[in-house]
Coordinates of N, CA, C and O in Angstrom, one line a residue:
M208 N 0.7 -1.2 0.0 CA 0.1 -0.1 0.1 C 0.8 1.2 0.1 O 1.6 1.3 0.9
D209 N 0.9 2.0 -1.1 CA 1.5 3.1 -1.1 C 1.0 4.3 -0.4 O -0.3 4.4 0.4
L210 N 1.7 5.6 -0.1 CA 1.3 6.8 0.5 C -0.1 7.5 -0.4 O -1.1 7.6 0.6
Q211 N -0.4 7.1 -1.6 CA -1.6 8.0 -1.9 C -3.1 6.9 -1.4 O -4.1 7.6 -0.9
D212 N -2.9 5.5 -1.3 CA -3.7 4.9 -1.0 C -4.0 4.7 0.5 O -5.2 5.0 1.0
Q213 N -2.9 4.9 1.1 CA -3.2 5.7 2.6 C -3.9 6.8 2.8 O -4.7 6.9 3.9
L214 N -3.4 7.7 1.9 CA -4.3 9.2 2.2 C -5.6 8.9 1.8 O -6.6 9.5 2.6
K215 N -6.1 8.4 0.6 CA -7.3 8.1 0.5 C -8.2 7.3 1.2 O -9.5 7.4 1.7
N216 N -7.6 6.1 2.3 CA -8.4 5.4 3.3 C -8.4 6.4 4.5 O -9.7 6.2 5.0
L217 N -7.4 7.5 4.8 CA -7.8 8.0 5.8 C -8.8 9.4 5.4 O -9.8 10.0 6.1
F218 N -8.8 9.8 4.0 CA -9.6 11.1 3.8 C -10.4 10.8 2.5 O -9.9 10.9 1.6
P219 N -11.1 9.9 2.7 CA -12.0 9.4 1.4 C -12.9 10.4 0.6 O -12.9 10.4 -0.7
D220 N -13.2 11.8 1.0 CA -13.6 12.9 0.5 C -12.7 13.8 -0.4 O -13.1 14.6 -1.2
H221 N -11.7 13.6 0.0 CA -10.6 14.8 -0.7 C -10.4 14.4 -1.8 O -10.2 13.2 -2.4
E222 N -10.3 15.6 -2.8 CA -9.8 15.4 -4.0 C -8.6 16.1 -4.2 O -8.5 17.3 -4.0
P223 N -7.2 15.5 -4.8 CA -6.0 16.0 -4.8 C -6.1 17.1 -5.4 O -6.7 17.1 -6.8
S224 N -5.4 18.2 -5.4 CA -5.3 19.3 -6.3 C -4.4 18.9 -7.4 O -3.3 18.3 -7.2
P225 N -4.3 19.8 -8.6 CA -3.4 19.3 -9.5 C -2.0 20.1 -9.2 O -1.9 21.2 -8.5
E226 N -0.8 19.3 -9.2 CA 0.4 20.1 -8.7 C 0.9 20.8 -10.1 O 0.7 20.7 -11.0
E227 N 0.8 22.1 -9.0 CA 1.9 23.0 -10.4 C 3.0 22.8 -10.6 O 4.1 22.8 -9.8
P228 N 3.6 23.2 -11.9 CA 5.1 23.0 -12.1 C 5.9 23.9 -11.4 O 5.6 24.9 -11.7
I229 N 7.1 23.2 -11.1 CA 7.9 24.1 -10.4 C 9.2 24.9 -11.4 O 9.4 24.1 -11.9
E230 N 9.1 26.0 -11.3 CA 10.0 26.7 -12.5 C 11.2 26.9 -11.8 O 11.7 27.4 -10.7
K231 N 12.3 26.4 -12.5 CA 13.7 26.5 -12.0 C 14.4 27.4 -12.6 O 14.3 27.7 -13.5
V232 N 14.7 28.5 -11.8 CA 15.7 29.6 -12.0 C 17.2 29.5 -11.9 O 17.3 28.9 -11.1
A233 N 17.5 29.6 -13.1 CA 19.0 29.5 -13.0 C 19.9 30.4 -11.9 O 19.4 31.4 -11.9
H234 N 20.8 29.8 -11.3 CA 21.6 30.6 -10.3 C 22.4 31.7 -10.7 O 23.4 31.3 -11.8
E235 N 22.4 32.7 -10.4 CA 23.4 33.9 -10.9 C 24.4 33.8 -10.1 O 24.3 34.1 -8.8
L236 N 25.7 34.0 -10.6 CA 26.9 34.0 -10.1 C 26.9 35.3 -9.7 O 26.6 36.4 -10.4
Y237 N 27.7 35.8 -8.6 CA 28.1 37.3 -8.0 C 29.6 37.8 -9.0 O 30.3 36.9 -8.7
V238 N 29.2 38.6 -9.8 CA 30.2 38.9 -10.5 C 31.1 40.3 -9.8 O 30.2 41.4 -9.7
Q239 N 32.0 40.3 -9.2 CA 32.9 41.1 -8.8 C 33.6 42.5 -9.5 O 33.9 42.0 -10.9
K240 N 34.0 43.4 -9.1 CA 34.5 44.5 -9.8 C 36.1 44.1 -9.7 O 36.9 44.5 -10.6
E241 N 36.7 43.5 -8.5 CA 38.2 43.1 -8.6 C 38.6 42.0 -9.5 O 37.8 41.2 -9.6
P242 N 39.7 42.1 -10.2 CA 39.7 40.9 -10.7 C 40.2 39.8 -9.9 O 40.8 40.0 -8.8
M243 N 40.0 38.5 -10.4 CA 40.3 37.5 -9.9 C 41.8 37.1 -10.4 O 42.2 37.6 -11.5
I244 N 42.6 36.1 -9.3 CA 44.1 36.0 -9.8 C 44.2 34.4 -10.4 O 43.7 33.8 -9.5
C245 N 44.9 34.2 -11.4 CA 45.0 32.7 -12.0 C 46.5 32.7 -12.1 O 46.9 33.5 -12.6
K246 N 46.8 31.8 -11.3 CA 48.3 31.7 -11.2 C 48.6 30.2 -11.5 O 47.9 29.3 -11.2
F247 N 49.8 29.9 -11.8 CA 50.7 28.7 -12.0 C 51.7 28.2 -10.8 O 52.0 29.3 -10.4
E248 N 51.4 26.7 -10.3 CA 52.2 26.6 -9.4 C 52.8 25.0 -9.9 O 52.0 24.4 -10.4
K249 N 53.7 24.5 -9.2 CA 54.0 23.3 -9.2 C 54.0 22.7 -7.8 O 54.6 23.1 -6.9
R250 N 53.1 21.5 -7.7 CA 53.0 21.3 -6.0 C 53.4 19.7 -6.5 O 53.1 18.9 -7.0
K251 N 54.4 19.1 -5.5 CA 54.8 17.8 -5.6 C 55.4 17.3 -6.8 O 55.1 16.4 -7.8
G252 N 55.6 18.4 -7.7 CA 56.2 18.3 -8.9 C 55.2 18.1 -10.3 O 55.6 17.9 -11.6
K253 N 54.1 18.4 -10.0 CA 53.0 18.5 -10.8 C 52.7 19.9 -11.3 O 52.5 20.7 -10.2
A254 N 52.0 20.1 -12.4 CA 51.6 21.4 -12.4 C 49.9 21.5 -12.1 O 49.2 20.7 -12.0
T255 N 49.5 22.8 -11.4 CA 48.7 23.3 -10.9 C 48.4 24.7 -11.2 O 49.3 25.4 -11.5
T256 N 47.0 24.7 -11.5 CA 46.2 26.2 -11.6 C 45.8 26.6 -10.4 O 44.8 25.8 -10.0
I257 N 45.8 27.7 -10.2 CA 44.9 28.1 -8.9 C 44.5 29.4 -9.3 O 44.7 30.3 -9.7
I258 N 43.1 29.5 -8.5 CA 42.3 30.6 -8.8 C 41.8 31.3 -7.5 O 41.4 30.5 -6.7
E259 N 42.2 32.4 -7.2 CA 41.9 33.2 -6.0 C 41.4 34.5 -6.1 O 41.3 34.9 -7.3
G260 N 40.7 34.8 -5.0 CA 40.3 36.5 -4.9 C 38.7 36.5 -5.6 O 38.5 37.6 -5.7
Y261 N 38.0 35.3 -5.1 CA 36.3 35.7 -5.2 C 35.9 36.4 -4.3 O 36.4 35.4 -3.1
E262 N 35.4 37.2 -4.1 CA 34.5 37.8 -2.9 C 33.3 37.6 -2.6 O 32.7 38.0 -2.0
G263 N 32.7 36.5 -3.4 CA 31.2 36.1 -3.0 C 31.0 34.9 -2.5 O 32.3 34.7 -1.7
T264 N 29.9 34.3 -2.0 CA 30.0 33.1 -1.3 C 30.8 32.1 -1.6 O 30.8 31.9 -2.7
D265 N 31.0 31.1 -0.5 CA 31.4 30.0 -0.9 C 30.6 29.0 -1.8 O 31.5 28.5 -2.6
A266 N 29.6 29.2 -2.0 CA 28.7 28.4 -2.5 C 28.7 28.7 -4.1 O 28.9 27.6 -4.9
D267 N 28.6 30.0 -4.2 CA 29.1 30.4 -5.5 C 30.2 29.9 -6.4 O 30.4 29.7 -7.4
F268 N 31.3 30.1 -5.2 CA 32.6 29.7 -5.8 C 32.7 28.3 -6.2 O 33.5 27.8 -6.8
K269 N 32.0 27.5 -5.4 CA 32.2 26.0 -5.5 C 31.3 25.7 -6.8 O 31.7 24.8 -7.4
I270 N 30.3 26.3 -7.0 CA 29.5 26.3 -8.4 C 30.3 26.3 -9.5 O 30.7 25.8 -10.4
L271 N 31.2 27.7 -9.4 CA 32.2 28.0 -10.5 C 33.2 27.0 -10.9 O 33.8 26.7 -11.7
A272 N 33.9 26.2 -9.4 CA 34.9 25.4 -9.5 C 34.2 23.9 -10.4 O 34.9 23.6 -11.4
K273 N 33.1 23.6 -10.1 CA 32.6 22.7 -10.5 C 32.3 22.9 -12.3 O 32.5 22.0 -12.9
E274 N 32.0 24.0 -12.7 CA 31.5 24.6 -13.9 C 33.0 24.5 -14.8 O 33.2 23.8 -15.7
I275 N 34.0 24.7 -14.0 CA 35.2 25.1 -14.7 C 36.0 23.4 -14.7 O 36.5 23.2 -16.0
K276 N 36.2 22.7 -13.9 CA 36.3 21.2 -13.7 C 35.3 20.6 -14.9 O 36.1 19.8 -15.7
T277 N 34.3 20.6 -15.0 CA 33.3 19.9 -16.2 C 33.7 20.5 -17.6 O 33.9 19.6 -18.4
K278 N 33.9 21.8 -17.6 CA 34.3 22.1 -19.2 C 35.8 21.7 -19.7 O 35.8 21.6 -20.7
L279 N 36.6 21.6 -18.7 CA 37.8 21.5 -19.0 C 37.8 19.9 -19.1 O 38.8 19.1 -19.4
S280 N 37.4 19.1 -18.5 CA 37.4 17.8 -18.2 C 38.6 17.5 -17.5 O 39.2 16.5 -17.9
V281 N 38.8 18.1 -16.2 CA 40.0 18.0 -15.9 C 39.7 17.7 -14.0 O 38.7 17.9 -13.5
G282 N 40.5 17.4 -13.2 CA 40.4 16.9 -11.5 C 40.6 18.5 -10.9 O 41.4 19.4 -11.4
G283 N 40.0 18.6 -9.7 CA 40.6 19.6 -9.3 C 39.8 19.7 -7.8 O 39.1 18.9 -7.5
T284 N 40.0 20.7 -7.2 CA 39.2 21.0 -5.8 C 39.3 22.2 -5.3 O 39.4 22.9 -5.9
F285 N 38.4 22.7 -4.4 CA 38.2 24.0 -3.9 C 38.6 23.9 -2.2 O 37.8 23.1 -1.6
K286 N 39.7 24.4 -2.1 CA 40.2 24.8 -0.9 C 40.5 26.1 -0.2 O 41.4 26.6 -1.2
D287 N 40.3 26.2 0.9 CA 40.7 27.8 1.6 C 40.7 28.9 0.5 O 41.7 29.3 0.3
D288 N 39.0 28.8 0.3 CA 39.0 30.1 -0.6 C 39.7 30.2 -2.1 O 40.0 31.0 -2.4
S289 N 40.3 28.8 -2.6 CA 40.7 28.8 -4.0 C 40.4 27.6 -4.4 O 40.2 26.5 -3.9
I290 N 40.5 28.0 -5.9 CA 40.1 26.6 -6.6 C 41.6 25.9 -7.2 O 42.3 26.5 -7.8
I291 N 41.7 24.8 -7.1 CA 42.8 23.9 -7.7 C 42.5 23.1 -8.6 O 41.8 22.2 -8.4
I292 N 43.5 23.5 -9.9 CA 42.9 22.5 -10.9 C 44.1 22.0 -11.2 O 45.3 22.5 -11.2
Q293 N 44.1 20.8 -11.8 CA 45.1 19.9 -12.1 C 45.6 20.2 -13.5 O 44.8 20.0 -14.3
G294 N 46.9 20.7 -13.8 CA 47.4 20.9 -14.8 C 47.6 22.3 -14.9 O 46.7 23.2 -14.2
D295 N 48.1 22.8 -16.5 CA 48.4 24.5 -16.4 C 47.2 24.8 -17.5 O 47.4 24.4 -18.7
Y296 N 46.2 25.2 -17.1 CA 45.1 25.5 -18.1 C 45.1 27.1 -17.9 O 43.6 27.3 -17.9
R297 N 45.7 28.1 -17.3 CA 45.4 29.2 -17.5 C 44.6 29.9 -18.2 O 43.9 30.7 -18.6
D298 N 45.2 29.9 -19.7 CA 44.6 30.6 -20.8 C 43.0 30.1 -21.0 O 42.2 31.0 -21.1
K299 N 42.8 28.5 -20.8 CA 41.3 28.3 -21.1 C 40.4 28.9 -19.8 O 39.3 29.1 -20.1
I300 N 41.0 28.8 -18.8 CA 40.2 29.4 -17.7 C 39.9 30.7 -17.6 O 38.6 31.2 -17.4
M301 N 41.1 31.5 -18.1 CA 40.7 32.9 -18.4 C 39.6 33.3 -19.4 O 38.9 34.0 -19.2
I302 N 39.5 32.4 -20.6 CA 38.3 32.7 -21.0 C 37.0 32.1 -20.6 O 36.1 32.9 -21.3
I303 N 37.2 31.0 -20.0 CA 36.0 30.8 -19.1 C 35.4 31.5 -18.5 O 33.9 32.1 -18.3
L304 N 36.2 32.5 -17.7 CA 35.8 33.7 -16.6 C 35.5 34.9 -17.4 O 34.9 35.2 -16.7
K305 N 36.0 35.0 -18.2 CA 36.0 36.3 -18.9 C 34.6 36.3 -19.9 O 33.7 37.1 -19.6
E306 N 34.2 35.1 -20.1 CA 33.0 35.0 -20.8 C 31.7 35.0 -19.8 O 30.5 35.3 -20.2
K307 N 31.9 34.8 -18.7 CA 31.3 34.9 -17.9 C 30.9 36.3 -16.9 O 30.1 36.8 -16.1
G308 N 31.8 37.3 -17.5 CA 31.9 38.5 -17.1 C 33.0 38.8 -16.1 O 32.7 39.8 -15.4
F309 N 33.8 37.9 -15.3 CA 34.7 38.2 -14.6 C 36.1 38.9 -14.9 O 36.3 38.9 -16.3
K310 N 36.6 39.8 -14.3 CA 38.0 40.1 -14.6 C 39.2 39.3 -13.9 O 38.8 39.0 -12.9
V311 N 39.8 38.9 -14.8 CA 40.7 37.9 -14.4 C 42.2 38.5 -14.7 O 42.5 38.9 -15.9
K312 N 43.2 38.4 -13.9 CA 44.7 38.5 -14.1 C 45.5 37.4 -13.8 O 45.4 36.7 -13.1
R313 N 46.3 37.3 -14.9 CA 47.5 36.3 -15.1 C 48.5 36.4 -14.1 O 49.2 37.7 -14.4
V314 N 48.7 35.4 -13.4 CA 49.8 35.8 -12.4 C 50.8 34.5 -12.4 O 50.6 33.4 -12.6
G315 N 52.0 34.7 -12.7 CA 53.2 33.5 -12.9 C 53.5 33.4 -14.5 O 52.5 33.5 -15.1
G316 N 54.6 32.8 -14.9 CA 55.3 32.5 -15.8 C 54.2 32.4 -17.0 O 53.5 32.5 -17.9

């Protein structure tokens, strides 16, 4: 016996109302005036790209990190208010961020 059958047994005269479709609103990221820093580092002999300087919420920064990782098909993480991407993808990341309306500053080699 599922939930609908149980509710019909408890309330036989009740007519269920048609459900309204829920509209999904796309989440808007906070675009800041100050430039974000996109830098290159070697950690344990491996190349990494680090993005820092986002002034919005951590949730927005995590969403941004996930978008970058999926667009580039690479691994990475979000730690200590910075996005760490495996590999040297500064140019591609800067293009992605500029398309979203962010100002980006390239630091390092």
